[in-house]
Coordinates of C-alpha atoms in Angstrom, one line a residue:
M1 CA -20.7 3.0 -75.8
A2 CA -18.0 2.2 -78.4
T3 CA -18.3 4.1 -81.7
K4 CA -19.2 1.9 -84.6
P5 CA -16.8 1.9 -87.6
Q6 CA -18.2 3.9 -90.4
V7 CA -16.7 1.8 -93.2
Y8 CA -16.1 -1.9 -93.4
D9 CA -14.7 -2.8 -96.8
A10 CA -11.4 -4.2 -98.3
S11 CA -9.5 -1.2 -96.9
A12 CA -10.2 -2.4 -93.4
I13 CA -8.4 -5.7 -93.9
Q14 CA -4.8 -5.6 -92.9
A15 CA -2.2 -7.9 -94.4
L16 CA 0.9 -8.0 -92.3
K17 CA 4.1 -8.6 -94.3
G18 CA 7.6 -9.7 -93.5
L19 CA 8.3 -9.9 -89.8
E20 CA 5.6 -7.5 -88.8
P21 CA 3.3 -10.3 -87.4
V22 CA 6.1 -11.4 -85.0
R23 CA 6.6 -7.8 -83.8
R24 CA 2.9 -7.2 -83.4
M25 CA 2.1 -10.6 -81.7
P26 CA 5.4 -12.0 -80.3
G27 CA 3.6 -14.4 -78.0
M28 CA 2.3 -16.4 -80.9
Y29 CA 5.9 -17.2 -81.9
T30 CA 8.0 -17.5 -78.8
H31 CA 8.1 -17.2 -75.0
T32 CA 7.9 -13.6 -73.9
V33 CA 9.0 -14.0 -70.2
H34 CA 12.6 -13.8 -71.2
P35 CA 14.6 -14.1 -74.5
L36 CA 16.1 -17.6 -74.0
H37 CA 14.0 -19.1 -76.7
I38 CA 15.2 -16.7 -79.4
V39 CA 18.7 -17.7 -78.5
Q40 CA 17.8 -21.3 -78.5
E41 CA 16.7 -21.0 -82.2
A42 CA 20.3 -20.0 -83.1
I43 CA 21.7 -22.8 -81.0
D44 CA 19.4 -25.4 -82.6
N45 CA 20.5 -24.3 -86.0
A46 CA 24.1 -24.9 -85.0
V47 CA 23.2 -28.3 -83.5
D48 CA 21.4 -29.3 -86.7
E49 CA 24.6 -28.9 -88.5
A50 CA 26.5 -31.1 -86.1
L51 CA 23.6 -33.6 -86.2
A52 CA 24.0 -33.7 -90.0
G53 CA 27.8 -34.5 -89.5
F54 CA 29.2 -31.0 -89.9
G55 CA 31.2 -29.5 -87.0
K56 CA 32.3 -30.9 -83.7
K57 CA 32.2 -27.7 -81.5
I58 CA 29.6 -25.0 -80.7
T59 CA 30.4 -22.0 -78.5
V60 CA 27.7 -19.9 -76.8
S61 CA 28.9 -16.6 -75.4
V62 CA 26.9 -14.2 -73.2
H63 CA 28.2 -10.6 -73.2
K64 CA 27.8 -7.9 -70.6
D65 CA 25.9 -5.7 -73.1
G66 CA 23.1 -8.3 -73.0
S67 CA 23.9 -9.8 -76.4
V68 CA 24.4 -13.6 -77.0
E69 CA 26.6 -15.1 -79.7
V70 CA 26.4 -18.6 -81.1
Q71 CA 29.3 -19.9 -83.2
D72 CA 29.5 -23.3 -85.0
E73 CA 31.8 -25.1 -87.3
G74 CA 29.2 -26.1 -89.8
R75 CA 29.0 -25.5 -93.5
G76 CA 28.0 -21.9 -93.1
I77 CA 24.5 -20.5 -94.1
P78 CA 24.4 -20.2 -97.9
V79 CA 25.0 -16.6 -99.2
D80 CA 24.4 -17.0 -102.9
M81 CA 21.3 -15.4 -104.5
H82 CA 18.0 -17.0 -103.8
P83 CA 16.5 -18.1 -107.2
V84 CA 13.0 -16.7 -106.3
E85 CA 13.5 -13.9 -103.8
K86 CA 16.5 -12.5 -105.6
K87 CA 18.3 -11.8 -102.3
P88 CA 21.2 -13.5 -100.6
A89 CA 20.0 -16.8 -99.0
V90 CA 21.2 -15.7 -95.6
E91 CA 19.1 -12.5 -95.8
V92 CA 16.0 -14.6 -96.7
A93 CA 16.6 -16.9 -93.8
F94 CA 16.7 -14.0 -91.3
T95 CA 13.9 -11.8 -92.7
M96 CA 11.2 -14.2 -94.0
L97 CA 9.0 -16.6 -92.0
H98 CA 8.8 -20.1 -93.3
A99 CA 12.2 -19.9 -95.1
G100 CA 14.9 -22.4 -94.4
G101 CA 16.7 -25.6 -95.5
K102 CA 14.6 -28.0 -93.5
F103 CA 11.4 -28.4 -95.5
S104 CA 12.8 -31.1 -97.8
R105 CA 13.0 -34.2 -95.7
S106 CA 14.0 -36.6 -98.5
G107 CA 17.0 -38.9 -97.8
D108 CA 19.3 -36.6 -99.9
G109 CA 17.9 -33.4 -98.5
V110 CA 20.0 -30.8 -96.7
Y111 CA 18.6 -31.8 -93.3
H112 CA 17.1 -35.3 -93.4
I113 CA 16.5 -35.1 -89.7
S114 CA 16.5 -31.7 -87.8
G115 CA 14.8 -29.8 -85.0
G116 CA 11.6 -28.8 -86.6
L117 CA 9.3 -28.0 -89.5
H118 CA 7.8 -24.7 -88.5
G119 CA 10.4 -22.7 -90.4
V120 CA 10.2 -19.5 -88.4
G121 CA 13.4 -20.0 -86.3
V122 CA 16.0 -17.4 -86.7
A123 CA 13.6 -15.0 -88.4
V124 CA 11.8 -14.7 -85.1
S125 CA 15.1 -14.2 -83.3
N126 CA 15.9 -11.4 -85.7
A127 CA 12.5 -9.8 -85.5
L128 CA 12.6 -9.5 -81.7
S129 CA 16.2 -8.2 -81.5
K130 CA 17.4 -4.6 -81.4
R131 CA 20.3 -5.8 -83.6
C132 CA 21.4 -9.0 -85.2
E133 CA 24.8 -9.6 -86.8
V134 CA 25.6 -12.7 -88.9
T135 CA 29.1 -13.8 -90.0
V136 CA 29.4 -16.7 -92.4
F137 CA 32.7 -18.5 -93.3
R138 CA 32.2 -20.4 -96.5
D139 CA 34.2 -21.2 -99.6
G140 CA 37.3 -19.3 -98.4
Q141 CA 35.3 -16.1 -97.9
K142 CA 34.1 -14.2 -94.9
H143 CA 30.6 -12.8 -95.3
T144 CA 28.9 -10.3 -92.9
I145 CA 25.3 -9.0 -92.8
A146 CA 23.5 -7.0 -90.1
F147 CA 19.9 -6.2 -89.1
E148 CA 18.2 -3.8 -86.7
G149 CA 14.7 -4.3 -85.5
G150 CA 14.4 -7.2 -88.0
E151 CA 15.1 -5.0 -91.0
L152 CA 18.2 -5.1 -93.1
K153 CA 20.8 -2.6 -91.9
Q154 CA 24.0 -3.7 -93.6
K155 CA 23.9 -5.5 -96.9
L156 CA 25.9 -8.6 -97.3
K157 CA 29.6 -7.8 -97.5
S158 CA 32.1 -10.4 -98.6
E159 CA 35.9 -10.5 -98.3
K160 CA 38.7 -13.1 -98.4
A161 CA 38.9 -15.0 -95.0
K162 CA 42.1 -14.7 -93.1
E163 CA 41.9 -18.3 -92.0
K164 CA 40.6 -21.4 -93.6
K165 CA 37.4 -22.5 -91.9
T166 CA 33.7 -22.8 -92.3
G167 CA 30.8 -22.0 -90.0
T168 CA 28.3 -19.4 -88.9
I169 CA 28.4 -16.8 -86.1
V170 CA 25.1 -15.2 -85.0
R171 CA 25.1 -12.4 -82.4
L172 CA 21.7 -11.2 -81.0
W173 CA 20.8 -8.2 -78.9
P174 CA 17.3 -9.1 -77.6
D175 CA 14.9 -6.1 -77.6
P176 CA 13.7 -5.6 -74.0
K177 CA 10.3 -4.2 -75.1
Y178 CA 9.2 -7.7 -76.2
F179 CA 10.0 -9.5 -72.9
D180 CA 8.9 -9.3 -69.3
S181 CA 12.6 -9.4 -68.4
P182 CA 15.5 -8.8 -70.8
N183 CA 17.8 -11.1 -68.8
I184 CA 18.5 -14.6 -70.0
P185 CA 18.3 -17.2 -67.1
L186 CA 21.8 -18.5 -67.1
N187 CA 20.9 -21.7 -65.2
E188 CA 18.4 -22.6 -68.0
L189 CA 20.8 -21.7 -70.7
E190 CA 23.5 -23.9 -69.1
H191 CA 21.1 -26.8 -68.9
L192 CA 20.2 -26.3 -72.5
V193 CA 23.8 -26.1 -73.7
R194 CA 24.9 -29.1 -71.6
S195 CA 22.1 -31.3 -72.8
K196 CA 23.2 -30.9 -76.4
A197 CA 26.6 -32.4 -75.5
Y198 CA 25.2 -35.5 -73.9
L199 CA 22.6 -36.0 -76.6
L200 CA 25.3 -35.9 -79.3
P201 CA 28.3 -37.8 -78.0
G202 CA 31.6 -36.4 -79.2
L203 CA 30.1 -32.8 -79.6
T204 CA 31.9 -30.2 -77.6
M205 CA 29.6 -27.5 -76.2
I206 CA 31.2 -24.4 -74.6
L207 CA 29.4 -21.8 -72.6
E208 CA 31.2 -18.4 -72.1
V209 CA 29.7 -15.9 -69.7
E210 CA 31.7 -12.6 -69.7
G211 CA 33.3 -12.2 -66.3
K212 CA 32.9 -15.8 -65.3
Q213 CA 34.9 -19.0 -65.9
N214 CA 34.1 -20.9 -69.2
K215 CA 32.3 -24.2 -69.0
V216 CA 33.0 -27.0 -71.4
W217 CA 31.0 -30.2 -71.9
K218 CA 31.9 -33.3 -74.0
Y219 CA 30.3 -36.7 -73.3
E220 CA 31.8 -39.7 -75.0
R221 CA 29.3 -42.0 -73.2
G222 CA 26.4 -39.6 -73.6
M223 CA 23.4 -40.4 -71.6
E224 CA 25.2 -42.7 -69.2
Q225 CA 27.5 -39.8 -68.1
Y226 CA 24.5 -37.5 -67.9
F227 CA 22.8 -39.9 -65.5
E228 CA 25.9 -40.0 -63.3
F229 CA 25.8 -36.2 -63.1
M230 CA 22.1 -36.0 -62.4
L231 CA 22.1 -38.7 -59.7
Q232 CA 24.8 -37.0 -57.7
G233 CA 26.0 -40.1 -56.0
R234 CA 22.6 -41.7 -55.4
E235 CA 22.3 -45.4 -56.2
L236 CA 19.8 -47.0 -58.6
V237 CA 17.5 -49.8 -57.5
A238 CA 18.7 -51.8 -60.6
P239 CA 21.4 -51.1 -63.2
L240 CA 20.7 -48.4 -65.7
F241 CA 18.9 -49.6 -68.8
T242 CA 20.2 -47.9 -71.9
G243 CA 19.6 -48.7 -75.5
E244 CA 18.9 -47.4 -79.0
R245 CA 17.2 -48.5 -82.1
F246 CA 17.1 -46.8 -85.4
F247 CA 15.2 -48.1 -88.4
D248 CA 16.9 -48.6 -91.8
E249 CA 15.4 -49.7 -95.1
K250 CA 16.0 -53.4 -94.3
S251 CA 14.3 -53.3 -90.9
L252 CA 11.4 -51.2 -92.3
A253 CA 10.2 -54.1 -94.5
G254 CA 6.5 -54.5 -93.9
I255 CA 6.2 -51.5 -91.6
S256 CA 4.2 -48.5 -92.6
D257 CA 4.4 -44.9 -91.3
I258 CA 7.9 -45.1 -90.0
E259 CA 10.7 -43.6 -92.2
N260 CA 14.4 -44.5 -92.7
G261 CA 16.6 -43.1 -90.0
E262 CA 13.9 -42.7 -87.4
G263 CA 14.3 -44.2 -83.9
A264 CA 15.5 -43.3 -80.5
S265 CA 18.1 -43.7 -77.8
W266 CA 17.3 -43.8 -74.1
A267 CA 18.5 -44.3 -70.6
I268 CA 16.2 -45.2 -67.7
G269 CA 16.7 -46.1 -64.0
W270 CA 14.7 -46.2 -60.8
V271 CA 15.5 -44.6 -57.4
A272 CA 14.1 -45.5 -54.0
D273 CA 14.0 -41.9 -52.8
G274 CA 14.9 -38.4 -53.6
D275 CA 14.1 -36.2 -56.6
I276 CA 13.4 -37.8 -60.0
F277 CA 13.9 -36.3 -63.5
A278 CA 12.5 -36.8 -66.9
D279 CA 14.1 -35.3 -70.0
S280 CA 12.8 -35.9 -73.5
H281 CA 14.0 -34.6 -76.8
V282 CA 13.2 -34.8 -80.4
N283 CA 16.0 -34.2 -82.9
L284 CA 17.9 -32.7 -79.9
I285 CA 15.1 -30.2 -79.2
P286 CA 14.0 -30.3 -75.6
T287 CA 10.3 -31.2 -75.3
R288 CA 9.5 -30.0 -71.8
S289 CA 5.8 -30.9 -72.1
G290 CA 6.4 -34.3 -73.5
G291 CA 4.3 -35.5 -76.4
T292 CA 3.6 -38.5 -78.5
H293 CA 7.2 -39.8 -78.4
E294 CA 7.2 -39.7 -74.6
A295 CA 3.8 -41.4 -74.4
G296 CA 5.0 -44.2 -76.7
F297 CA 8.2 -44.6 -74.6
R298 CA 6.2 -44.8 -71.3
S299 CA 3.7 -47.3 -72.9
G300 CA 6.5 -49.5 -74.2
I301 CA 8.4 -49.6 -70.9
F302 CA 5.2 -50.4 -68.9
E303 CA 3.9 -53.1 -71.2
A304 CA 7.3 -54.8 -71.1
L305 CA 7.3 -54.8 -67.3
A306 CA 3.6 -55.9 -67.2
S307 CA 4.5 -58.9 -69.4
F308 CA 7.5 -59.7 -67.2
M309 CA 5.3 -59.6 -64.0
E310 CA 2.6 -61.8 -65.5
T311 CA 5.0 -64.4 -67.0
R312 CA 6.7 -64.8 -63.6
S313 CA 3.6 -64.4 -61.4
L314 CA 5.2 -61.6 -59.4
L315 CA 2.0 -59.7 -58.4
P316 CA 0.5 -60.3 -54.9
K317 CA -3.1 -61.3 -54.8
G318 CA -5.4 -58.3 -54.9
V319 CA -2.7 -55.9 -56.1
K320 CA -2.8 -54.3 -59.6
V321 CA 0.1 -52.2 -60.8
I322 CA -0.8 -49.2 -63.0
P323 CA 1.6 -47.1 -65.1
D324 CA 1.8 -44.3 -62.4
D325 CA 3.1 -46.9 -59.9
L326 CA 6.0 -47.6 -62.2
W327 CA 6.8 -44.0 -63.1
Q328 CA 6.6 -42.6 -59.6
R329 CA 10.3 -43.4 -59.0
A330 CA 11.6 -43.5 -62.6
C331 CA 14.3 -41.2 -64.0
F332 CA 14.9 -41.2 -67.7
T333 CA 16.3 -39.3 -70.6
L334 CA 14.9 -39.9 -74.1
S335 CA 16.2 -38.7 -77.5
A336 CA 14.0 -39.5 -80.5
R337 CA 14.9 -38.8 -84.1
I338 CA 11.9 -38.2 -86.4
V339 CA 11.9 -37.1 -90.0
R340 CA 8.6 -35.2 -90.2
T341 CA 8.2 -33.5 -86.9
Q342 CA 5.1 -31.6 -85.8
F343 CA 4.9 -29.6 -82.6
H344 CA 2.2 -27.9 -80.5
G345 CA 3.1 -24.2 -80.9
Q346 CA 6.2 -22.5 -82.2
T347 CA 8.3 -23.1 -79.1
K348 CA 8.3 -26.9 -79.9
E349 CA 7.8 -28.0 -76.3
K350 CA 5.3 -30.8 -77.1
L351 CA 5.6 -33.2 -80.0
T352 CA 2.3 -34.1 -81.8
T353 CA 3.7 -36.2 -84.6
R354 CA 1.1 -39.1 -84.7
H355 CA 3.3 -42.0 -85.5
A356 CA 5.9 -41.2 -82.9
A357 CA 4.0 -43.1 -80.2
K358 CA 4.0 -46.3 -82.3
L359 CA 7.7 -45.7 -83.2
L360 CA 8.9 -45.4 -79.7
E361 CA 6.8 -48.3 -78.4
M362 CA 8.3 -50.5 -81.1
C363 CA 11.8 -49.2 -80.2
V364 CA 11.7 -49.8 -76.5
R365 CA 9.2 -52.6 -75.6
D366 CA 11.0 -55.6 -77.0
A367 CA 14.4 -54.3 -75.9
F368 CA 13.3 -53.7 -72.3
E369 CA 11.4 -57.1 -72.1
L370 CA 14.6 -58.8 -73.3
W371 CA 16.7 -56.9 -70.8
L372 CA 14.3 -57.9 -68.0
N373 CA 14.4 -61.6 -68.9
E374 CA 18.2 -61.5 -69.2
H375 CA 18.4 -59.7 -65.8
P376 CA 15.6 -61.3 -63.8
E377 CA 16.9 -60.4 -60.3
E378 CA 17.3 -56.8 -61.3
G379 CA 13.9 -56.9 -63.0
K380 CA 12.3 -58.2 -59.7
K381 CA 13.8 -55.2 -57.8
I382 CA 12.0 -52.8 -60.2
V383 CA 8.8 -54.8 -59.8
E384 CA 9.1 -54.7 -56.0
L385 CA 9.4 -50.9 -56.2
A386 CA 6.3 -50.6 -58.4
I387 CA 4.4 -52.9 -56.1
E388 CA 5.4 -50.7 -53.1
Q389 CA 4.0 -47.7 -54.9
A390 CA 0.8 -49.6 -55.8
M391 CA 0.2 -50.7 -52.2
A392 CA 0.8 -47.2 -50.9
R393 CA -1.7 -45.9 -53.5
L394 CA -4.3 -48.5 -52.4
S395 CA -3.7 -47.8 -48.7
K396 CA -4.2 -44.1 -49.3
G397 CA -7.3 -44.8 -51.3
K398 CA -8.8 -46.9 -48.4
K399 CA -8.1 -44.1 -45.9
V400 CA -10.0 -41.6 -48.1
E401 CA -12.8 -44.1 -48.5
R402 CA -13.1 -44.6 -44.7
K403 CA -13.2 -40.9 -44.1
K404 CA -16.0 -40.5 -46.7
S405 CA -17.9 -43.4 -45.1
S406 CA -17.5 -42.0 -41.6
G407 CA -18.7 -38.6 -42.7
I408 CA -21.8 -39.9 -44.3
A409 CA -22.7 -42.1 -41.3
T410 CA -22.6 -39.1 -38.8
L411 CA -25.9 -37.2 -39.0
P412 CA -26.5 -33.7 -37.6
G413 CA -27.6 -33.8 -33.9
K414 CA -31.3 -32.8 -34.4
L415 CA -31.7 -35.4 -37.2
V416 CA -30.4 -38.3 -35.1
D417 CA -33.0 -41.0 -34.6
C418 CA -34.4 -41.3 -31.0

């Protein structure tokens, strides 16, 4: 039998400070299968700079010693003294949870639209690394600071930069004791790095793996080029439907909940066979588990097609197309931009922002319905594919029903009527 504690008073209540909660319970803050997510936090910060209009190139380097380096051409993390914490701002960003430049989402804020509002980011990356080195180029100076085990190891050191540039370099040595495997899955890292390039046309993303050939991605046509890569020569049933809609102050007149600058860009097509893919993102952050933005997108696309089918009387008698019939053969990539993002969990894999469903449905429904009516023959091909899926579903359902019916009618031998 467990021994009962002798004293239960204020001294028994622990208050974890700094990054200790992350080190004690890493699973609450990141994936612990491998360290990819703590590297992603550094990549996302670099991409946020590019999204805000600062920098055109990001380089991710994987070294043989297990470290990963992320270098951008942004403004450089601020290094001046924080007015409250009385420490350099870069030190605050890497050693304190809920510290960062993304909490103010006003139109004139540092980041009007960025990859998240949890504010744990690189502090978690630092906490779960054996060592973390940060180099900042800003105002003609080169600033360096280093951490070990999440704690300050080398105070901020500043010197005149040898070359005129701005940006931040973050190098992380993930600590194996926090992960099932210390190895970063290179195929997943490559997919992550490449996706940033097609989501932000004109941005150059470079992946360097020591001992291997460098890979460089730059998509001027963004999602359209990405689709060509993913389809690998397969043909679509109908031409790719691409579009974008972002709200400004004028278009927001009379609309509540939605904020200036919010909206989405997308590309969607249908294939008759083979594998399908669905990639959704919010502020360039991959949302592998979907969320409210993806739900709104799917709803808008289906409602537009349903209206097209009804208006043109395209459905056979006795056949009803449901959303699953349309999405069985659909491939899409979706990039939403939302000011006040909320996610399920710190890994940001599922968006929970309530108004995102309404936003995405408004963005895509009218646009797709217009496209269908301007391309009726192509629209009919999509409808035919959905009807095929519906009829296959109905046929399968009837087979299951007949089997159940047959089973009920057959009685055990000794119970059969004479």
